Amino acid sequence: MAVSEEIIQDIAKCAETCIAPDGKEWRVIGLKAVASVTQARAVSARRVEIAALEQGIIPRRYLRNMGTIGPDGQIKLLRSAVAVVGAGGLGGTTIELLARQGIGHIAIIDGDRFAEEDLNRQLMSTEEDLGEYKAIIAGRRVKEINSAIAVTTFVRRLTRRNARQLLKDAKVVVDGLDNLSSRFAVEEACRDLGIPFVYGTIAGFSGQLMTIFPEDVGLSSIYGPSRGLPERGIETKTGNPSATAAMVAAWQVQEVVKVITGVGKPLRNHLLMLDAGEGVVDEIELTRQ
Amino acid sequence: MASITIRFYSLWRLYLGKDCVSLDADNVEEALAQLEERFGSQLREQLQARGIKVDGKMQDYSLVLLNGINLRNVKESKLREGDILHVLPPGAGG
């Protein structure tokens, strides 16, 4: 009997019935059962989860994802790699949510270490981990949340020179950066590689985001040409309170889910601006010359 | 002379107390001059009151987009009826 058939049989034996809040009946498999099949068949937990989903048996941990993306969407997420550039305010929350959503492979790129001033908003930072590399701590956190996920950490700063190499395996790239030159470098690399890029930025109580496909308008429409731009913006004066990064990062994760699963409509060619200070959401339709 | 709309966003909207104004101008330079004359000192005062110092005219420390594209990319200066200038603070944090 082929290994995959044995895995399917093991999964079927472990499956239970679960009634969702709406009364719908699901066949599910729990964490312990996934671990048991993983060990017995010497395969990855992700492979077991995908095999279960293909049989219509839902790993319990993804049960609340089913109403929006269904088993097929979850399989697509588990088979996808997402790169997060920067593991600070935006990136830290993005990584946490991608792990919970069940992205199969998360690559984390950040050369910085945690400092005390990060504690107000950078979800991965703790008092205990001050001075540690953000990428390493974030990678560890992903495995704590979801051990089925593969994690690759790059403790280095992304540059125009290394961007393609770092991002080439990603299906989607997420912006967790804090400067404009790196953002332009990521956008350029993503266009060359044909990968969608989920841009986001924050300042004070406000933030903005959009998803840039290779053929879409992008950062140049917002900022103009990259040459001559300052590295940072008004956030150096307004700071970034605790919730602004989480507000924008949460929507960036929704963009990733939509791009990979095909469910919903990504925010393309429109800059979405969330102004929590004034309680206003704006959209600018971007154009190119 | 074209009648155009100027839209303010985020902190600029908060500090100026309005989200859009209309003005008449023939070209971008004329519109920016009117913008500076009507709102420049008010915005700088509001920013300075919060300890934020900026230099230059509004367009020097703002992102300004004409009909959805940054002005630095726009070669044609002439304005048309119904054009929109988007004026917002530059953000780059993460």
Short mmCIF file of N, CA and C in Angstrom, two decimals, chain B residues 13-57:
data_model
loop_
_atom_site.label_atom_id
_atom_site.label_comp_id
_atom_site.label_asym_id
_atom_site.label_seq_id
_atom_site.Cartn_x
_atom_site.Cartn_y
_atom_site.Cartn_z
N ARG B 13 -6.18 66.49 7.13
CA ARG B 13 -7.62 66.74 7.28
C ARG B 13 -7.93 67.17 8.70
N LEU B 14 -7.31 66.49 9.65
CA LEU B 14 -7.56 66.80 11.06
C LEU B 14 -7.13 68.22 11.38
N TYR B 15 -5.93 68.58 10.96
CA TYR B 15 -5.38 69.89 11.35
C TYR B 15 -6.00 71.04 10.58
N LEU B 16 -6.46 70.79 9.37
CA LEU B 16 -7.09 71.86 8.59
C LEU B 16 -8.59 71.93 8.84
N GLY B 17 -9.13 70.87 9.45
CA GLY B 17 -10.55 70.88 9.80
C GLY B 17 -11.48 70.73 8.61
N LYS B 18 -10.98 70.23 7.50
CA LYS B 18 -11.84 70.00 6.31
C LYS B 18 -11.25 68.90 5.45
N ASP B 19 -12.13 68.22 4.72
CA ASP B 19 -11.60 67.13 3.90
C ASP B 19 -11.49 67.50 2.43
N CYS B 20 -12.18 68.58 2.01
CA CYS B 20 -11.96 68.99 0.62
C CYS B 20 -12.35 70.46 0.41
N VAL B 21 -11.71 71.06 -0.57
CA VAL B 21 -12.04 72.43 -0.98
C VAL B 21 -12.03 72.48 -2.50
N SER B 22 -12.68 73.49 -3.04
CA SER B 22 -12.65 73.70 -4.50
C SER B 22 -11.86 74.97 -4.79
N LEU B 23 -11.20 74.99 -5.91
CA LEU B 23 -10.55 76.23 -6.34
C LEU B 23 -10.45 76.26 -7.86
N ASP B 24 -10.20 77.44 -8.38
CA ASP B 24 -10.05 77.61 -9.83
C ASP B 24 -8.60 77.92 -10.15
N ALA B 25 -8.06 77.20 -11.10
CA ALA B 25 -6.65 77.43 -11.48
C ALA B 25 -6.45 76.93 -12.90
N ASP B 26 -5.46 77.53 -13.57
CA ASP B 26 -5.14 77.11 -14.94
C ASP B 26 -4.18 75.93 -14.96
N ASN B 27 -3.28 75.91 -13.98
CA ASN B 27 -2.26 74.86 -13.99
C ASN B 27 -1.90 74.45 -12.56
N VAL B 28 -1.06 73.42 -12.48
CA VAL B 28 -0.70 72.85 -11.18
C VAL B 28 0.01 73.87 -10.30
N GLU B 29 0.93 74.62 -10.88
CA GLU B 29 1.70 75.59 -10.10
C GLU B 29 0.77 76.61 -9.44
N GLU B 30 -0.21 77.06 -10.21
CA GLU B 30 -1.17 78.05 -9.70
C GLU B 30 -2.01 77.43 -8.55
N ALA B 31 -2.41 76.19 -8.74
CA ALA B 31 -3.21 75.52 -7.70
C ALA B 31 -2.40 75.35 -6.41
N LEU B 32 -1.13 74.97 -6.56
CA LEU B 32 -0.28 74.79 -5.37
C LEU B 32 -0.03 76.12 -4.68
N ALA B 33 0.10 77.17 -5.44
CA ALA B 33 0.31 78.50 -4.84
C ALA B 33 -0.92 78.90 -4.02
N GLN B 34 -2.10 78.64 -4.57
CA GLN B 34 -3.34 78.95 -3.83
C GLN B 34 -3.46 78.08 -2.58
N LEU B 35 -3.08 76.84 -2.74
CA LEU B 35 -3.13 75.91 -1.61
C LEU B 35 -2.25 76.42 -0.47
N GLU B 36 -1.05 76.81 -0.82
CA GLU B 36 -0.10 77.31 0.18
C GLU B 36 -0.63 78.60 0.83
N GLU B 37 -1.16 79.45 0.00
CA GLU B 37 -1.64 80.75 0.52
C GLU B 37 -2.81 80.55 1.49
N ARG B 38 -3.72 79.63 1.15
CA ARG B 38 -4.92 79.46 1.97
C ARG B 38 -4.68 78.58 3.19
N PHE B 39 -3.80 77.60 3.07
CA PHE B 39 -3.70 76.60 4.16
C PHE B 39 -2.30 76.38 4.73
N GLY B 40 -1.27 76.90 4.05
CA GLY B 40 0.10 76.59 4.45
C GLY B 40 0.41 76.98 5.88
N SER B 41 0.13 78.24 6.23
CA SER B 41 0.52 78.70 7.57
C SER B 41 -0.34 78.01 8.64
N GLN B 42 -1.61 77.77 8.34
CA GLN B 42 -2.48 77.09 9.31
C GLN B 42 -1.96 75.68 9.61
N LEU B 43 -1.57 74.97 8.56
CA LEU B 43 -1.08 73.61 8.77
C LEU B 43 0.22 73.60 9.57
N ARG B 44 1.12 74.52 9.22
CA ARG B 44 2.41 74.57 9.94
C ARG B 44 2.20 74.94 11.41
N GLU B 45 1.26 75.86 11.67
CA GLU B 45 0.98 76.24 13.06
C GLU B 45 0.45 75.03 13.84
N GLN B 46 -0.46 74.31 13.22
CA GLN B 46 -1.04 73.12 13.88
C GLN B 46 0.04 72.07 14.16
N LEU B 47 0.91 71.90 13.20
CA LEU B 47 1.98 70.91 13.38
C LEU B 47 2.95 71.36 14.47
N GLN B 48 3.31 72.65 14.42
CA GLN B 48 4.26 73.16 15.42
C GLN B 48 3.67 73.09 16.83
N ALA B 49 2.34 73.30 16.93
CA ALA B 49 1.68 73.23 18.24
C ALA B 49 1.81 71.83 18.84
N ARG B 50 2.04 70.85 17.99
CA ARG B 50 2.22 69.46 18.46
C ARG B 50 3.69 69.04 18.42
N GLY B 51 4.55 70.04 18.31
CA GLY B 51 5.99 69.74 18.34
C GLY B 51 6.54 69.18 17.05
N ILE B 52 5.77 69.31 15.96
CA ILE B 52 6.23 68.78 14.66
C ILE B 52 6.69 69.93 13.78
N LYS B 53 7.98 69.96 13.47
CA LYS B 53 8.51 71.05 12.67
C LYS B 53 8.67 70.59 11.22
N VAL B 54 8.15 71.37 10.29
CA VAL B 54 8.31 71.05 8.88
C VAL B 54 8.89 72.26 8.16
N ASP B 55 9.57 72.01 7.07
CA ASP B 55 10.18 73.10 6.31
C ASP B 55 9.54 73.21 4.94
N GLY B 56 9.52 74.44 4.42
CA GLY B 56 9.06 74.65 3.05
C GLY B 56 7.57 74.85 2.94
N LYS B 57 7.10 74.73 1.70
CA LYS B 57 5.67 74.89 1.41
C LYS B 57 4.97 73.55 1.57
#
